[in-house]
Each structure stands twice: as structure tokens, then as C-alpha cells.
Amino acid sequence: MNLIGEFVALSAHGRQQLAVQTSPPFLLGVGLLLLGVVLLVVAFLLARRSAE
């Protein structure tokens, strides 16, 4: 799985962009990214709980 590496690269790129531009569409993108991360964590926790 190379997803983690890609996510780290994307988040690092996002932090670099955050210093450059803070326009509403960009902030919306960051919000959606954070929402996706939260959903991934919730799904992971549910999968672990059901696996026990």
C-alpha cells in the first residue's frame, strides 16, 4: 500500500500551499480532506471493533 506515502506527500504539499494561498476554495478543499481523514479513522475503528 503506497497510499500512506502519497497522503504524507499530499499533506506536506498542502501545508506548503497553505502558507502561499488561503482562498475559500482552498479552505473548502482542506475541510473536505480533513473530513475524509476523519471518516477513514472512524471506518478503521469500526473495522477493528467488528474484527474482535
Short mmCIF file of C-alpha atoms in Angstrom, two decimals:
data_model
loop_
_atom_site.label_atom_id
_atom_site.label_comp_id
_atom_site.label_asym_id
_atom_site.label_seq_id
_atom_site.Cartn_x
_atom_site.Cartn_y
_atom_site.Cartn_z
CA MET A 1 0.00 0.00 0.00
CA ASN A 2 1.54 3.26 -1.16
CA LEU A 3 -1.49 5.30 -0.05
CA ILE A 4 0.15 6.40 3.20
CA GLY A 5 3.21 7.73 1.38
CA GLU A 6 1.02 9.56 -1.11
CA PHE A 7 -1.08 11.03 1.71
CA VAL A 8 2.02 12.25 3.54
CA ALA A 9 3.29 13.86 0.34
CA LEU A 10 -0.13 15.47 -0.25
CA SER A 11 -0.38 16.80 3.30
CA ALA A 12 3.16 18.20 3.11
CA HIS A 13 2.27 19.85 -0.21
CA GLY A 14 -0.95 21.15 1.34
CA ARG A 15 0.94 22.71 4.23
CA GLN A 16 3.28 24.38 1.74
CA GLN A 17 0.29 25.71 -0.21
CA LEU A 18 -1.39 26.90 3.00
CA ALA A 19 1.40 29.41 3.51
CA VAL A 20 1.00 30.66 -0.06
CA GLN A 21 -2.75 30.92 -0.56
CA THR A 22 -5.77 30.89 1.74
CA SER A 23 -8.63 31.33 -0.70
CA PRO A 24 -12.13 29.97 0.10
CA PRO A 25 -11.97 27.11 -2.47
CA PHE A 26 -8.63 26.02 -0.99
CA LEU A 27 -10.07 26.11 2.53
CA LEU A 28 -13.02 24.06 1.28
CA GLY A 29 -10.57 21.51 -0.11
CA VAL A 30 -8.75 21.36 3.24
CA GLY A 31 -12.08 20.87 5.01
CA LEU A 32 -13.02 18.02 2.67
CA LEU A 33 -9.58 16.45 3.17
CA LEU A 34 -9.96 16.60 6.96
CA LEU A 35 -13.48 15.15 6.68
CA GLY A 36 -12.10 12.28 4.58
CA VAL A 37 -9.39 11.60 7.17
CA VAL A 38 -11.97 11.56 9.98
CA LEU A 39 -14.16 9.14 8.00
CA LEU A 40 -11.16 6.88 7.37
CA VAL A 41 -10.33 6.82 11.09
CA VAL A 42 -13.95 6.06 12.02
CA ALA A 43 -14.14 3.27 9.41
CA PHE A 44 -10.83 1.84 10.66
CA LEU A 45 -12.03 1.84 14.28
CA LEU A 46 -15.33 0.20 13.32
CA ALA A 47 -13.47 -2.48 11.33
CA ARG A 48 -11.19 -3.20 14.30
CA ARG A 49 -14.13 -3.38 16.68
CA SER A 50 -16.07 -5.79 14.44
CA ALA A 51 -12.94 -7.93 13.95
CA GLU A 52 -12.58 -8.59 17.67
#
